[in-house]
Coordinates of C-alpha atoms and ligand atoms in Angstrom, one line a residue:
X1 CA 71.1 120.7 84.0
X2 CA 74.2 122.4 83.5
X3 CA 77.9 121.5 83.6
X4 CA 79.3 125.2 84.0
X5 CA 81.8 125.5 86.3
X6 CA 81.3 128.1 89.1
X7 CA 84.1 127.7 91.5
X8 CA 87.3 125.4 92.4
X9 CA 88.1 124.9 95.8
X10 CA 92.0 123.1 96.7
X11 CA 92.8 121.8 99.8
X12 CA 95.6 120.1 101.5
X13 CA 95.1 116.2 102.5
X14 CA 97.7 113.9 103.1
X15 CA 98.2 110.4 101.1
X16 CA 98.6 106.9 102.9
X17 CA 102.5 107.5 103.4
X18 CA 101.0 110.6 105.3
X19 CA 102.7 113.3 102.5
X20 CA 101.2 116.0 101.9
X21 CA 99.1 116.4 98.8
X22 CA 96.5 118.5 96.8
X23 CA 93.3 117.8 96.4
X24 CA 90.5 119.8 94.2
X25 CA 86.9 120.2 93.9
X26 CA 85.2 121.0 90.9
X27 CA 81.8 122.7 91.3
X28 CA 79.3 123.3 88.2
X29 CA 75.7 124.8 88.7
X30 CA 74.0 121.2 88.5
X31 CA 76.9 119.3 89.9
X32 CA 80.0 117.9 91.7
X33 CA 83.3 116.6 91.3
X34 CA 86.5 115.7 94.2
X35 CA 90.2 114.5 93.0
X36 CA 93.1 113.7 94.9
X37 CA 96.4 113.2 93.4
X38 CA 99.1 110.4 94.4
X39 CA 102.6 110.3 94.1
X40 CA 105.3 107.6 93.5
X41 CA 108.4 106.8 95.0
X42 CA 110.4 104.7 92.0
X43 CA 109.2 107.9 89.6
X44 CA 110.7 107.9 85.7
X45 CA 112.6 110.6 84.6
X46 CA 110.3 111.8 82.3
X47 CA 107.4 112.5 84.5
X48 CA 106.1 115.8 84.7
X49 CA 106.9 117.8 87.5
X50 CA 104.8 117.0 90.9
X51 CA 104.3 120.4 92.0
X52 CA 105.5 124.4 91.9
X53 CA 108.0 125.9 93.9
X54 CA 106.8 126.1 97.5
X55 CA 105.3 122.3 97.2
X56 CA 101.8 121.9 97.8
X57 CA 101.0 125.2 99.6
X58 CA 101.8 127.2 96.4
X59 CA 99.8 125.1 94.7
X60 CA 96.9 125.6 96.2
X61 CA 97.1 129.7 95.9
X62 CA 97.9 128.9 92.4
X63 CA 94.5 127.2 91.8
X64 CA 92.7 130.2 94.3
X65 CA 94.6 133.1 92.4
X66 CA 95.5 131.9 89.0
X67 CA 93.3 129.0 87.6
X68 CA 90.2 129.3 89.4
X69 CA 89.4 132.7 87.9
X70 CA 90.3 131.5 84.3
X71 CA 88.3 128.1 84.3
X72 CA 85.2 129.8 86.0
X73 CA 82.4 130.4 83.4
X74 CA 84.1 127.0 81.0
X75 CA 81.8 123.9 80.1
X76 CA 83.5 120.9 82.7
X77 CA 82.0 118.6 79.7
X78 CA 84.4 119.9 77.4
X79 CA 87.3 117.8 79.1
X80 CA 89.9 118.8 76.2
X81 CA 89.3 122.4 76.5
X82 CA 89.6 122.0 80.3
X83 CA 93.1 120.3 80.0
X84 CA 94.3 122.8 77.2
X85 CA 93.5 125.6 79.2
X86 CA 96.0 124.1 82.1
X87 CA 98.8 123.9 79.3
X88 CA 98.0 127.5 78.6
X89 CA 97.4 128.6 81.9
X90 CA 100.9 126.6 83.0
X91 CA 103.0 127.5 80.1
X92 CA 106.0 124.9 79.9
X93 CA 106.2 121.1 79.0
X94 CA 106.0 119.5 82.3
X95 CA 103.7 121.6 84.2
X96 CA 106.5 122.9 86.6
X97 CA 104.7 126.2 86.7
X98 CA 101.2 124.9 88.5
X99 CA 102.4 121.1 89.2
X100 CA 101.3 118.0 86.7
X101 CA 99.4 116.9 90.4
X102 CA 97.6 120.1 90.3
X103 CA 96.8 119.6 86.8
X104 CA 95.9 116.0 87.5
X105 CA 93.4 116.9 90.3
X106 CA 91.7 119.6 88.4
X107 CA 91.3 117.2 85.4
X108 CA 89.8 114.4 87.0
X109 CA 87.8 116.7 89.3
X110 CA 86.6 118.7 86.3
X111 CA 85.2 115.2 84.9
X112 CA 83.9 114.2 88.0
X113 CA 82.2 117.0 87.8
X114 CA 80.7 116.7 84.4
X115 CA 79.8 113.1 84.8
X116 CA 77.8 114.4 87.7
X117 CA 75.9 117.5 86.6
X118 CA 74.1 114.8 83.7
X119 CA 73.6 112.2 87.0
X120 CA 76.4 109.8 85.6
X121 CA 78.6 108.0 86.7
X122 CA 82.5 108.8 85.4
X123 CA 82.7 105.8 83.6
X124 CA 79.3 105.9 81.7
X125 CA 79.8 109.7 81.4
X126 CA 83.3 109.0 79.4
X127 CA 82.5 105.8 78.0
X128 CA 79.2 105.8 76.7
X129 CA 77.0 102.7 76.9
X130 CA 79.6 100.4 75.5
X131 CA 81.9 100.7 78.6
X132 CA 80.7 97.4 80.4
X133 CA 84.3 95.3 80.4
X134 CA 85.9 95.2 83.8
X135 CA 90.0 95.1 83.9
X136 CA 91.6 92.4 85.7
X137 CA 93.7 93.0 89.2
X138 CA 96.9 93.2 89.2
X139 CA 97.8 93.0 92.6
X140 CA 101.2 93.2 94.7
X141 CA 101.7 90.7 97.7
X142 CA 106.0 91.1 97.3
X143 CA 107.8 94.0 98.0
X144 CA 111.3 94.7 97.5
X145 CA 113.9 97.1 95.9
X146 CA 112.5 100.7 96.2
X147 CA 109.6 100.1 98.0
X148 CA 111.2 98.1 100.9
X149 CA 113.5 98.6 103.6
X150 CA 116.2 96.8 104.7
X151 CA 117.0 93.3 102.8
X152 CA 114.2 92.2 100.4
X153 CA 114.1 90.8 96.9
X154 CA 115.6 93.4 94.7
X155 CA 112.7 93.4 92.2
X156 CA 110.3 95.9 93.1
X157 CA 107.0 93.7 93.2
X158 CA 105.9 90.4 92.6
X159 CA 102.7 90.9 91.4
X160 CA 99.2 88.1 90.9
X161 CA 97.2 88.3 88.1
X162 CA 94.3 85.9 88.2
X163 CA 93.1 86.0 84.3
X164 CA 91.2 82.9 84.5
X165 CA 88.3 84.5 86.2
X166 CA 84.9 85.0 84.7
X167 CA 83.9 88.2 86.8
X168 CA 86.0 90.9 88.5
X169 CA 84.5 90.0 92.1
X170 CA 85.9 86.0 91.4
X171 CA 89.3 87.6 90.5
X172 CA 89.8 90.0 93.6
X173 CA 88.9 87.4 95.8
X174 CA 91.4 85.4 94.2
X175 CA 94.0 88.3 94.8
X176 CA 93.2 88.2 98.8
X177 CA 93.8 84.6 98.8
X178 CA 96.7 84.7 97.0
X179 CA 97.9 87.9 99.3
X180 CA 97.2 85.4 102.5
X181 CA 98.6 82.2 101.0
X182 CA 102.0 84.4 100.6
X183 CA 101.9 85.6 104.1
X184 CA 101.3 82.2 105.4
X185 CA 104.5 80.9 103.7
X186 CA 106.9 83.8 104.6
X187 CA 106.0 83.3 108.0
X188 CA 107.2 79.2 107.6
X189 CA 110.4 80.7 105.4
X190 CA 111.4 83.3 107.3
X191 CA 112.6 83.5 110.8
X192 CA 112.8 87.1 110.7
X193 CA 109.3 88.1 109.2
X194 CA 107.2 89.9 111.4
X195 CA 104.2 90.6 108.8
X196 CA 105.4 94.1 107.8
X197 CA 104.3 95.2 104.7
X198 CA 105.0 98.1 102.0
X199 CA 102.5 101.2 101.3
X200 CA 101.0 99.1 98.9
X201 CA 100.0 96.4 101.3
X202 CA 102.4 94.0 100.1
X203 CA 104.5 91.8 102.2
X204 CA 108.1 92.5 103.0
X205 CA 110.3 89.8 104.1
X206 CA 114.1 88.9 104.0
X207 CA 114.0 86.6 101.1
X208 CA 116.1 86.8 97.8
X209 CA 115.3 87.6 94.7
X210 CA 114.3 84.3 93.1
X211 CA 113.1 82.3 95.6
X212 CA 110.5 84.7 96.1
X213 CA 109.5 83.2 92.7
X214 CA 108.9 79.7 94.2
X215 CA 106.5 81.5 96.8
X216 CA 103.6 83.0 94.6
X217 CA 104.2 80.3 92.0
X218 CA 102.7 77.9 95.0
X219 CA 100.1 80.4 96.1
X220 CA 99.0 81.2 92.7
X221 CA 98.6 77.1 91.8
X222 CA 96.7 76.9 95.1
X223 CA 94.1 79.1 94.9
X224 CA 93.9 78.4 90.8
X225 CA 93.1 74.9 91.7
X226 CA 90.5 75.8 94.8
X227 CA 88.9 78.7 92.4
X228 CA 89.1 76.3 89.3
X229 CA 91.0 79.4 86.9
X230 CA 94.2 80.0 85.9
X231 CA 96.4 82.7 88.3
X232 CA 98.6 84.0 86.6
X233 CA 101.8 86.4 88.3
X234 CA 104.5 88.4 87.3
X235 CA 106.9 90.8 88.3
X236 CA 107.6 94.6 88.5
X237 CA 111.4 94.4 88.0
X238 CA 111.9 98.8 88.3
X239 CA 114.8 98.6 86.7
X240 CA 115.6 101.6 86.2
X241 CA 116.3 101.9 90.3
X242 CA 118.7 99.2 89.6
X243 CA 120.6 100.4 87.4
X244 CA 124.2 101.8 87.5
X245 CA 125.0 104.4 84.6
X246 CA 128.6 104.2 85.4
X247 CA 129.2 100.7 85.6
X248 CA 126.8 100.1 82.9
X249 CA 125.2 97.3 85.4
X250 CA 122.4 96.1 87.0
X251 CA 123.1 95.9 90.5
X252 CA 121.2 92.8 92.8
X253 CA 122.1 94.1 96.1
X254 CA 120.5 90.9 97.9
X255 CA 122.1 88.9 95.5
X256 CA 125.1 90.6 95.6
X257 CA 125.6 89.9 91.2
X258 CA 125.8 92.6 88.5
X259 CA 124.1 92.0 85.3
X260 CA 125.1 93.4 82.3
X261 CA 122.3 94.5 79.4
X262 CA 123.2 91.2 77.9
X263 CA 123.1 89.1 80.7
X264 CA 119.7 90.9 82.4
X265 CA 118.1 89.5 79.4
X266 CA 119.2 86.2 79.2
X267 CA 118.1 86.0 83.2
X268 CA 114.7 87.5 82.6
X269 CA 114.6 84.9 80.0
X270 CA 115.4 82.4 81.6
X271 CA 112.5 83.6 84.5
X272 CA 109.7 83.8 82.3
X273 CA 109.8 80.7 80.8
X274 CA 110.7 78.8 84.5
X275 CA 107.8 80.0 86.2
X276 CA 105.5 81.1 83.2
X277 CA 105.3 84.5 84.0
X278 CA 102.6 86.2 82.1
X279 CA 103.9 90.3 83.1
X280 CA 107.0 91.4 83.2
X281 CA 107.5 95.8 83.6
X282 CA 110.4 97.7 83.3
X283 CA 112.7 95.0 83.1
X284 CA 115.7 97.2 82.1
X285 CA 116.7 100.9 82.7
X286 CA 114.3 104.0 81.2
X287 CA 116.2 104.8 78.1
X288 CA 117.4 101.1 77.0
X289 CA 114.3 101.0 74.6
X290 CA 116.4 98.4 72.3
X291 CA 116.2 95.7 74.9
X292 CA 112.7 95.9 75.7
X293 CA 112.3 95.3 71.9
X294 CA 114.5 92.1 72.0
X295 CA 112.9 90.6 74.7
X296 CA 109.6 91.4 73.4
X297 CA 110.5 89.7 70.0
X298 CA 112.4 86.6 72.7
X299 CA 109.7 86.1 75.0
X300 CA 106.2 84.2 74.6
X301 CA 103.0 84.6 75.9
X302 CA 103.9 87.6 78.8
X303 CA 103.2 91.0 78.8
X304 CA 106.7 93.4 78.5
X305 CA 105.2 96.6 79.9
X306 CA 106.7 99.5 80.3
X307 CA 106.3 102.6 83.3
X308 CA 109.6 104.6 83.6
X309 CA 110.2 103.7 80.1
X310 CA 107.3 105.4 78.8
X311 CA 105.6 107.4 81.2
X312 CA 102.3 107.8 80.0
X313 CA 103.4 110.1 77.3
X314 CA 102.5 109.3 73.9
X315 CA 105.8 110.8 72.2
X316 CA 107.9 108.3 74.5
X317 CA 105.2 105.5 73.5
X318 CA 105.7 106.3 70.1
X319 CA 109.4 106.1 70.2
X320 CA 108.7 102.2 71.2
X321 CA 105.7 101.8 68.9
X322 CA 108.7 102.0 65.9
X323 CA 110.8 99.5 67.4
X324 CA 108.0 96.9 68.7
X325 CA 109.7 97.8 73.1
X326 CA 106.8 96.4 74.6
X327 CA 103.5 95.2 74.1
X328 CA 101.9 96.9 77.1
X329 CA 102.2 100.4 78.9
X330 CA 101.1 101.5 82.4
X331 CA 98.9 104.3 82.7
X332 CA 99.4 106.7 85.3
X333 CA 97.5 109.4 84.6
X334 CA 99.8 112.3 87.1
X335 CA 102.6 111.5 85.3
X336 CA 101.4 113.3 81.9
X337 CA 99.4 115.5 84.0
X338 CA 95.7 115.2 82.5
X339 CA 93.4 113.3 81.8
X340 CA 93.1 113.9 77.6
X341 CA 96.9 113.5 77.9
X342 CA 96.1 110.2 79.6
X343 CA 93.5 109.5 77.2
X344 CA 95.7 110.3 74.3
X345 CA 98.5 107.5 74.9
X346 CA 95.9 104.9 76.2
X347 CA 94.3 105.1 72.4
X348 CA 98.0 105.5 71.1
X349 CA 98.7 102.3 72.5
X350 CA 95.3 100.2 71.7
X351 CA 95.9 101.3 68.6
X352 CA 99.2 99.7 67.7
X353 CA 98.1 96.6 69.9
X354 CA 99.7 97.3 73.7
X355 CA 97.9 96.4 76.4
X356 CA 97.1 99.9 79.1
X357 CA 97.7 98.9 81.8
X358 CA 95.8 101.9 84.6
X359 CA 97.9 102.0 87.7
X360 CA 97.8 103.5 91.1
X361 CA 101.3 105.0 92.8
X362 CA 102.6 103.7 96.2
X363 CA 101.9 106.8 97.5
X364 CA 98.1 107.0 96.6
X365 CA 95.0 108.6 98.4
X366 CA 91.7 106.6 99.0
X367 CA 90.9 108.6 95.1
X368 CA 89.3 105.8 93.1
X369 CA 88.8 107.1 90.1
X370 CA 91.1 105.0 88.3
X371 CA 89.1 102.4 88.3
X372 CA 86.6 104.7 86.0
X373 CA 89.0 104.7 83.9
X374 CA 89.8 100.9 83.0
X375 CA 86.0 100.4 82.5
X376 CA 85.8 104.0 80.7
X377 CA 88.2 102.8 78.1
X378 CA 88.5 99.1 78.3
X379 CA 92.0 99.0 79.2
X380 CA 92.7 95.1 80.3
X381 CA 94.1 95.3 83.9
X382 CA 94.4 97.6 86.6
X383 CA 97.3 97.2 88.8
X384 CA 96.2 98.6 91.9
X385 CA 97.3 96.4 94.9
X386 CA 95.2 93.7 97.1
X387 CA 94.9 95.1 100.0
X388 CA 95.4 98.7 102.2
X389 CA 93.2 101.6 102.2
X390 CA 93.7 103.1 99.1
X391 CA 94.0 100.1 97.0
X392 CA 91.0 98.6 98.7
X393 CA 89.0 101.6 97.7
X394 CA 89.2 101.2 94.1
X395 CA 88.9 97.5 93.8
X396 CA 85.8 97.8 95.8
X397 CA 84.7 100.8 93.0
X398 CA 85.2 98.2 90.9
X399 CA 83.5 95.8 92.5
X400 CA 80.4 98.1 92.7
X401 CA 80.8 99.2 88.9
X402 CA 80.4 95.4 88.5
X403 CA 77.3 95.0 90.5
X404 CA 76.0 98.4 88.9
X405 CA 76.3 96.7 85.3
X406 CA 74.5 93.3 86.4
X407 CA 74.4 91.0 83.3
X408 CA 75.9 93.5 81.1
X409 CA 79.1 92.9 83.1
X410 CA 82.2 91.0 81.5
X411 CA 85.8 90.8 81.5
X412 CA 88.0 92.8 79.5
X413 CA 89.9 91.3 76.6
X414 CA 93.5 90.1 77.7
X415 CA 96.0 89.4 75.3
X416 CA 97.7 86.6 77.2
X417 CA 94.2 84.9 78.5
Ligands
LIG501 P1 105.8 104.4 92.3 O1 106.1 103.0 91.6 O2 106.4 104.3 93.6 O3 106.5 105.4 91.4 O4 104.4 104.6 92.3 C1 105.2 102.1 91.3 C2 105.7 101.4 90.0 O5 106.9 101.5 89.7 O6 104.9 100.9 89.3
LIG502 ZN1 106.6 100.3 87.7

């Protein structure tokens, strides 16, 4: 058996919003390993840069020309030295030179590939034997600001999270309920809803901003009570696409209110204890980390989690860690770039008690090696969407990882369970 890598091969594919991207294989002398990376649409500011100059194409040649030759004759099971060598190889702080999504395929290719040449799976491979707790869904059926078209609720998603059930299979069943339960209203709500839905498989419909509330409040009491465990929701707020620098505002289009920083938390307030919300993200701009902090300290019982805020990078995590903005951070592992980057600010975090949260993008490819991850390093939830192609394909990774561990199968530990 042996985990030296031979060769890399990149390709172009194309994600489920048909955009171009990279994907990599990894090839060792006992073994195999495929990554395809995703990209978002509502992206933070401090994300690392998607790609080189010339897009995906001069990616690719830089992998054939540049990093293939260099990383050829390296151990894939040394995943650090893997990763440093793309710092090296790249040269700047946000991987403009080979593109964080090139970085981000090679990494989880290169572990892939490891986990492979010993006959692992990823998540055994980088957890060990103690990796047997399975993350809860959490899993989009409303889309609006960003992610929408036309008029639609001017937060971003309104999000189920059933954390009542005992296994992960009970709790993504609960999801496509819930996802049903929402359509079936919409379609009694609104005259104009035709059943579209976002790239994330979430429905998009003509409703405002808060009565969107009183729809997965009733689907999420529903199928609690026919599944006899609490379904929790909660909301992706993306502030920071609501935001107006200028004005100093929070802009409801479909509302048609501002918000000052004041008022936005006395409203999100105001929400989470009306409907019990157990998730809020982003619920002001990027760089407002004081307010985060206050409603953190304010708020009872939900998880303030931050995307844009932090972006997966431990400096920007540690920035909040000093205030207490927060007590959960999503995980996206293409906006740091690697996966011991990743790795790094998901430890970061469990150390100073936030919740990980591993997330998909909307743009995402049928990749499901995020759901490795949760298990890999028991992060709580993944947020991944309920339905659509990509989403499906790592819920059902989970749902095999699940069947794969048998009676050594449980759920993750949840703060707000
Ligand atoms: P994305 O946004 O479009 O950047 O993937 C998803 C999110 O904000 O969580
Ligand atoms: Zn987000």
């Amino acid at each position: 058996m042996s985990s030296i890598i031979e060769d890399l091969i990149a390709r172009k594919v194309f994600n489920n919003r048909g955009e171009e991207t990279i994907e990599v294989d990894v090839i060792t002398t006992s073994g195999f390993g495929r990554a395809s990376a995703p990209a978002g649409k509502s992206r933070g500011k401090a994300e690392v840069v998607y790609y080189p100059q010339g897009g995906v194409d001069a990616a690719i040649k830089k992998v054939d020309e540049l990093i293939a030759p260099e990383l050829a004759g390296l151990n894939a099971d040394f995943q650090e030295e893997i990763d440093n060598s793309l710092h090296e190889i790249d040269g700047s702080t946000n991987f403009k030179n080979i593109g964080g999504n090139t970085a981000f395929s090679i990494s989880l290719a290169n572990a892939e590939a490891a986990a492979n040449s010993h006959g692992l799976l990823l998540f055994q491979f980088l957890g060990g034997n103690a990796a047997t707790s399975l993350p809860y869904p959490l899993g989009n059926c409303i889309s609006g600001g960003l992610h929408a078209r036309g008029k639609s609720p001017d937060f971003q998603e309104y999000l189920a999270l059933p954390h009542g059930a005992e296994s992960f299979l009970e709790a993504a069943s609960a999801n496509t309920l819930i996802h049903k339960k929402i359509g079936d209203a919409l379609k009694k709500k609104s005259e104009s809803f035709n059943g579209g839905k976002s790239d994330e498989g979430a429905w998009i419909a003509n409703i405002d901003t808060v009565r969107a509330f009183d729809v997965i409040a009733k689907a999420c009491e529903e199928v609690g009570n026919e599944m006899d465990f609490e379904c929790g929701f909660g909301i992706d707020a993306a502030c920071s696409s609501m935001w107006k620098e200028k004005e100093e505002k929070y802009v409801y289009e479909n509302e048609g209110v501002k918000r000052d920083s004041g008022e936005q938390l006395e409203f999100l307030l105001d929400l989470i204890e009306k409907y019990h919300l157990t998730y809020v993200e982003d619920p002001f701009h990027e760089e407002d980390f004081e307010s985060f902090a206050e409603l953190t300290r304010k708020s009872k019982n939900c998880l303030i989690c931050g995307d844009d805020l932090f972006t997966t990078n431990t400096e920007r995590l540690n920035n909040g860690i000093k205030i207490n903005a927060g007590n959960a951070i999503i995980i996206k592992v293409n906006q740091i770039g690697t996966l011991s980057d990743a790795v790094e600010t998901i430890e970061t975090a469990q150390r100073h008690g936030y919740d990980p949260v591993v997330s998909h993008r909307s743009g995402d490819t049928c990749d499901w090696h995020i759901a490795h991850i949760c298990v890999a390093y028991k992060c709580p939830i993944i947020k991944t969407g309920v339905v659509e192609g990509a989403r499906i394909a790592k819920v059902n990774e989970l749902i095999r990882i699940e069947h794969f561990l048998g009676n050594r199968a449980k759920m993750a530990h949840l703060k707000i369970r």
